[in-house]
Tab-separated table of C-alpha atoms in Angstrom:
chain	number	residue	atom	x	y	z
P	226	MET	CA	-1.388	-42.021	-41.819
P	227	GLU	CA	-4.146	-39.474	-41.211
P	228	VAL	CA	-4.302	-40.516	-37.563
P	229	LEU	CA	-0.507	-40.174	-37.246
P	230	LEU	CA	-0.550	-36.702	-38.787
P	231	SER	CA	-3.429	-35.723	-36.538
P	232	ASN	CA	-1.560	-36.895	-33.454
P	233	ARG	CA	1.559	-35.004	-34.526
P	234	LYS	CA	-0.519	-31.886	-35.128
P	235	MET	CA	-2.137	-32.198	-31.700
P	236	ALA	CA	1.285	-32.690	-30.116
P	237	ALA	CA	2.573	-29.546	-31.837
P	238	ILE	CA	-0.474	-27.545	-30.691
P	239	THR	CA	-0.070	-28.830	-27.125
P	240	GLU	CA	3.637	-27.948	-27.164
P	241	ASN	CA	2.932	-24.440	-28.449
P	242	MET	CA	0.273	-23.924	-25.788
P	243	PHE	CA	2.713	-25.096	-23.106
P	244	PHE	CA	5.419	-22.651	-24.191
P	245	ALA	CA	2.870	-19.830	-24.477
P	246	LEU	CA	1.636	-20.545	-20.952
P	247	MET	CA	5.186	-20.665	-19.625
P	248	ALA	CA	5.942	-17.315	-21.277
P	249	VAL	CA	2.919	-15.724	-19.592
P	250	MET	CA	3.879	-17.186	-16.197
P	251	LEU	CA	7.496	-16.036	-16.509
P	252	SER	CA	6.324	-12.579	-17.526
P	253	ARG	CA	4.075	-12.333	-14.472
P	254	LEU	CA	6.847	-13.567	-12.190
P	255	ALA	CA	9.181	-10.936	-13.623
P	256	VAL	CA	6.629	-8.206	-12.911
P	257	VAL	CA	6.160	-9.420	-9.325
P	258	ALA	CA	9.924	-9.688	-8.783
P	259	SER	CA	10.495	-6.183	-10.109
P	260	TYR	CA	7.612	-4.710	-8.098
P	261	TYR	CA	8.704	-6.196	-4.783
P	262	GLY	CA	12.408	-5.700	-5.262
P	263	GLY	CA	13.055	-9.404	-5.849
P	264	ASP	CA	15.508	-8.446	-8.583
P	265	GLY	CA	17.647	-6.647	-6.019
P	266	GLY	CA	16.675	-3.277	-7.490
P	267	TRP	CA	17.707	-0.869	-4.757
P	268	GLY	CA	17.254	2.868	-5.217
P	269	ASP	CA	19.330	5.620	-3.622
P	270	ALA	CA	17.837	8.179	-1.253
P	271	HIS	CA	18.436	10.044	2.000
P	272	ALA	CA	16.775	9.798	5.403
P	273	THR	CA	16.077	12.047	8.373
P	274	TYR	CA	13.667	11.540	11.283
P	275	TYR	CA	10.740	13.255	12.996
P	276	GLY	CA	8.089	12.696	15.641
P	277	GLY	CA	9.981	12.089	18.891
P	278	GLY	CA	11.097	8.910	20.590
P	279	ASP	CA	7.567	7.552	21.074
P	280	ALA	CA	6.551	8.369	17.454
P	281	SER	CA	3.442	10.196	18.721
P	282	GLY	CA	4.332	13.201	16.579
P	283	THR	CA	3.898	11.098	13.461
P	284	ASN	CA	0.137	10.669	13.937
P	285	ASP	CA	-2.515	12.535	11.927
P	286	GLY	CA	-0.428	12.546	8.768
P	287	ALA	CA	-1.251	13.172	5.126
P	288	CYS	CA	-2.440	9.596	4.523
P	289	GLY	CA	-5.410	10.144	6.841
P	290	TYR	CA	-4.744	7.214	9.175
P	291	GLY	CA	-5.156	9.334	12.306
P	292	ASN	CA	-3.525	7.383	15.112
P	293	GLN	CA	-1.278	5.178	12.999
P	294	ILE	CA	-0.637	2.822	15.913
P	295	SER	CA	-4.308	1.936	16.360
P	296	ALA	CA	-4.619	1.831	12.559
P	297	GLY	CA	-2.217	-1.119	12.563
P	298	TYR	CA	1.003	0.520	11.351
P	299	GLY	CA	2.878	0.763	14.640
P	300	TYR	CA	5.947	2.899	15.265
P	301	ILE	CA	8.159	1.937	12.324
P	302	THR	CA	6.815	4.289	9.677
P	303	THR	CA	7.961	6.997	7.322
P	304	ALA	CA	6.928	10.184	5.591
P	305	LEU	CA	7.885	10.391	1.915
P	306	SER	CA	9.044	13.286	-0.220
P	307	THR	CA	6.656	14.447	-2.944
P	308	PRO	CA	8.019	12.256	-5.799
P	309	LEU	CA	7.632	9.097	-3.683
P	310	PHE	CA	4.369	10.127	-2.011
P	311	SER	CA	2.733	10.503	-5.433
P	312	GLY	CA	-0.248	12.502	-4.239
P	313	GLY	CA	-1.161	9.883	-1.627
P	314	ASP	CA	-1.134	6.931	-4.012
P	315	THR	CA	1.768	5.379	-2.084
P	316	CYS	CA	0.074	5.574	1.332
P	317	GLY	CA	0.254	2.186	3.029
P	318	ALA	CA	3.091	0.870	0.841
P	319	CYS	CA	6.007	-0.889	2.495
P	320	PHE	CA	9.712	-0.318	1.888
P	321	GLN	CA	12.888	-2.004	2.950
P	322	VAL	CA	15.347	0.717	3.922
P	323	ARG	CA	19.022	0.269	4.754
P	324	CYS	CA	21.602	2.784	5.896
P	325	TRP	CA	24.355	3.015	3.312
P	326	GLY	CA	27.790	4.571	3.139
P	327	ASP	CA	27.683	7.140	5.950
P	328	GLY	CA	29.578	7.347	9.196
P	329	GLY	CA	26.252	7.672	10.981
P	330	CYS	CA	25.105	4.140	10.069
P	331	LEU	CA	24.963	1.491	12.749
P	332	ASN	CA	27.433	-1.361	12.374
P	333	GLY	CA	26.619	-3.727	9.532
P	334	ASN	CA	24.393	-1.313	7.622
P	335	PRO	CA	21.165	-2.786	9.060
P	336	SER	CA	17.836	-2.595	7.242
P	337	ILE	CA	14.260	-2.147	8.426
P	338	LEU	CA	10.780	-2.464	6.920
P	339	VAL	CA	8.725	0.734	7.088
P	340	THR	CA	5.216	1.760	6.052
P	341	ALA	CA	4.481	5.036	4.255
P	342	THR	CA	1.991	6.986	6.387
P	343	ASN	CA	2.755	10.653	5.760
P	344	LEU	CA	4.120	13.323	3.404
P	345	CYS	CA	7.376	15.156	3.969
P	346	PRO	CA	6.406	18.442	2.280
P	347	PRO	CA	8.750	20.607	0.217
P	348	GLY	CA	10.820	22.956	2.329
P	349	SER	CA	11.176	20.454	5.152
P	350	ASN	CA	14.455	19.245	6.685
P	351	GLY	CA	16.595	21.850	5.001
P	352	GLY	CA	15.189	21.101	1.580
P	353	TRP	CA	15.830	17.372	1.595
P	354	CYS	CA	12.140	16.794	0.874
P	355	ASP	CA	12.121	19.139	-2.123
P	356	PRO	CA	11.423	17.590	-5.560
P	357	PRO	CA	12.947	15.788	-7.328
P	358	ARG	CA	14.724	14.269	-4.332
P	359	GLN	CA	13.692	10.841	-3.094
P	360	HIS	CA	13.666	11.195	0.662
P	361	PHE	CA	12.452	9.243	3.690
P	362	ASP	CA	11.587	11.169	6.845
P	363	LEU	CA	11.501	8.194	9.206
P	364	SER	CA	9.869	8.033	12.602
P	365	GLN	CA	12.550	8.422	15.257
P	366	PRO	CA	12.162	4.769	16.434
P	367	ALA	CA	12.692	3.642	12.822
P	368	PHE	CA	15.727	5.873	12.264
P	369	SER	CA	17.321	4.655	15.512
P	370	GLN	CA	17.317	1.081	14.175
P	371	ILE	CA	19.600	1.936	11.241
P	372	ALA	CA	21.563	5.041	12.259
P	373	GLN	CA	22.778	7.110	15.179
P	374	ILE	CA	20.171	9.615	16.337
P	375	PRO	CA	22.618	12.540	16.872
P	376	VAL	CA	23.696	12.313	13.217
P	377	GLY	CA	20.166	13.129	12.048
P	378	HIS	CA	20.747	12.584	8.317
P	379	VAL	CA	22.139	9.605	6.404
P	380	SER	CA	22.290	8.157	2.912
P	381	ILE	CA	20.098	5.095	2.400
P	382	GLN	CA	19.033	2.547	-0.166
P	383	PHE	CA	15.428	1.438	-0.492
P	384	ARG	CA	13.123	-0.925	-2.370
P	385	ARG	CA	9.432	-1.828	-2.355
P	386	VAL	CA	8.472	-4.987	-0.497
P	387	SER	CA	5.246	-6.790	0.338
P	388	CYS	CA	3.375	-5.718	3.484
P	389	LEU	CA	2.600	-8.334	6.129
P	390	ARG	CA	-0.320	-7.201	8.278
P	391	SER	CA	-1.872	-8.620	11.408
P	392	GLY	CA	-5.640	-9.036	11.068
P	393	ASP	CA	-8.017	-7.914	8.345
P	394	ILE	CA	-8.352	-4.736	6.298
P	395	GLN	CA	-10.001	-1.964	8.344
P	396	TYR	CA	-12.872	0.183	7.040
P	397	THR	CA	-13.633	3.335	9.039
P	398	ILE	CA	-16.886	4.932	7.857
P	399	ASN	CA	-17.052	8.692	8.255
P	400	GLY	CA	-18.995	11.457	6.557
P	401	HIS	CA	-22.773	11.949	6.692
P	402	THR	CA	-25.931	11.119	4.716
P	403	PHE	CA	-25.246	11.171	0.959
P	404	PHE	CA	-21.497	11.534	1.650
P	405	ASN	CA	-19.749	8.341	2.664
P	406	LEU	CA	-16.056	8.821	3.450
P	407	VAL	CA	-14.310	5.513	4.109
P	408	LEU	CA	-10.749	5.214	5.409
P	409	ILE	CA	-9.059	2.010	4.186
P	410	SER	CA	-6.201	0.876	6.454
P	411	ASN	CA	-4.147	-2.148	7.534
P	412	VAL	CA	-3.885	-3.381	3.939
P	413	GLY	CA	-1.509	-6.280	3.261
P	414	GLY	CA	0.232	-7.278	0.044
P	415	ALA	CA	1.175	-4.203	-1.964
P	416	GLY	CA	-0.275	-2.082	0.849
P	417	ASP	CA	-1.255	0.929	-1.247
P	418	VAL	CA	-4.869	1.026	-2.449
P	419	ALA	CA	-5.382	1.891	-6.112
P	420	SER	CA	-9.186	1.659	-6.301
P	421	VAL	CA	-12.207	0.913	-4.111
P	422	ALA	CA	-15.775	-0.063	-4.934
P	423	ILE	CA	-18.690	-0.079	-2.494
P	424	LYS	CA	-21.997	-1.936	-2.616
P	425	GLY	CA	-25.044	-1.504	-0.453
P	426	SER	CA	-27.378	-4.455	0.068
P	427	ASN	CA	-29.929	-2.616	-2.121
P	428	THR	CA	-27.501	-1.250	-4.741
P	429	GLY	CA	-25.001	-2.436	-7.312
P	430	TRP	CA	-21.265	-1.808	-7.127
P	431	ARG	CA	-20.183	1.841	-7.220
P	432	THR	CA	-16.617	3.037	-7.832
P	433	MET	CA	-15.408	5.279	-5.016
P	434	GLN	CA	-13.244	8.363	-5.569
P	435	ARG	CA	-10.079	9.147	-3.652
P	436	ASN	CA	-10.762	12.123	-1.384
P	437	TRP	CA	-7.321	12.396	0.225
P	438	GLY	CA	-4.679	9.924	1.350
P	439	GLN	CA	-6.485	6.611	1.777
P	440	ASN	CA	-9.899	8.183	2.369
P	441	TRP	CA	-12.369	7.196	-0.349
P	442	GLN	CA	-15.751	8.815	-0.959
P	443	ASP	CA	-19.109	7.888	-2.455
P	444	GLU	CA	-22.054	10.291	-2.717
P	445	SER	CA	-25.015	7.960	-2.475
P	446	TYR	CA	-27.592	7.062	0.155
P	447	LEU	CA	-26.446	3.868	1.855
P	448	ASN	CA	-28.009	4.290	5.310
P	449	GLY	CA	-29.739	1.179	6.572
P	450	GLN	CA	-27.951	-1.119	4.126
P	451	SER	CA	-25.188	-3.619	4.815
P	452	LEU	CA	-21.992	-2.581	3.027
P	453	SER	CA	-19.591	-4.644	0.929
P	454	PHE	CA	-16.202	-3.514	-0.384
P	455	ARG	CA	-13.897	-4.393	-3.262
P	456	VAL	CA	-10.322	-3.209	-2.761
P	457	THR	CA	-7.657	-3.297	-5.480
P	458	THR	CA	-4.012	-2.567	-4.731
P	459	SER	CA	-1.345	-1.151	-7.043
P	460	ASP	CA	-0.169	-4.610	-8.120
P	461	GLY	CA	-3.623	-5.371	-9.560
P	462	ARG	CA	-4.752	-7.812	-6.876
P	463	THR	CA	-8.318	-7.508	-5.552
P	464	VAL	CA	-10.075	-8.543	-2.350
P	465	THR	CA	-13.877	-8.516	-2.248
P	466	THR	CA	-15.574	-8.802	1.136
P	467	TYR	CA	-19.346	-8.927	1.454
P	468	ASP	CA	-21.378	-7.415	4.307
P	469	VAL	CA	-18.374	-5.857	6.046
P	470	ALA	CA	-20.691	-3.433	7.849
P	471	PRO	CA	-24.135	-4.604	9.040
P	472	ALA	CA	-27.294	-2.728	8.078
P	473	ASN	CA	-27.309	-0.809	11.382
P	474	TRP	CA	-23.817	0.688	10.930
P	475	GLN	CA	-23.242	4.255	12.114
P	476	PHE	CA	-20.865	6.984	10.947
P	477	GLY	CA	-17.630	6.905	12.919
P	478	GLN	CA	-17.567	3.122	13.289
P	479	ARG	CA	-14.776	0.837	12.118
P	480	PHE	CA	-15.260	-2.615	10.627
P	481	SER	CA	-12.899	-5.295	9.364
P	482	GLY	CA	-13.007	-7.836	6.583
P	483	GLY	CA	-10.792	-9.683	4.114
P	484	GLN	CA	-7.064	-9.416	3.586
P	485	PHE	CA	-4.463	-9.977	0.893
């Protein structure tokens, strides 16, 4: 009888653990679905375009990527109004955007995937970028894939999606002695970097501070040491890559390592 009761008790404990585990898994799946738009959660916004037909005018934006084409983001990008840009936190994030409900939309209301690389500042485009409006100032090549260029302004719907990148995360090391300014680009997954830590071969891990856009700074002496990085994106995922830069790295160089 004692053995039978013990077995029943163990079965009850195992069952409770199973349901608890399932609850945690379902909760995490719900968070992921909501974050990436898997629940169909489209938001309403408006879109214009800038930068010319070759998108060259979209380079050197507020995210700090410089030449966004060589940084891995290509021509299909967007600037965001202040509420969406969130002080640079959203740099590198990806959105699915579809033209919606305007005569200027191409047939079938097509959608595209764009990367946030710039800020559309208040006062731009006739006030469409003024808070609290949610606005996408698309590169001209991006806009032309969903709407007629002469129209210039359309209503859209948008949602966050996962970023698919070619190659590894890129680390461009700028600054000078005792001021290391590292640009993080070509980030997959959520795309937008929430935190960065750096480690020299002779130091422990140090949390970097956001300087602007996706430029992160650390004020320590790391010359002559190989550098490792730990990158965490807004969805809480982390990639740690050791010895990204060799001990003889120089300011101005770019290195690659790891990916989501």
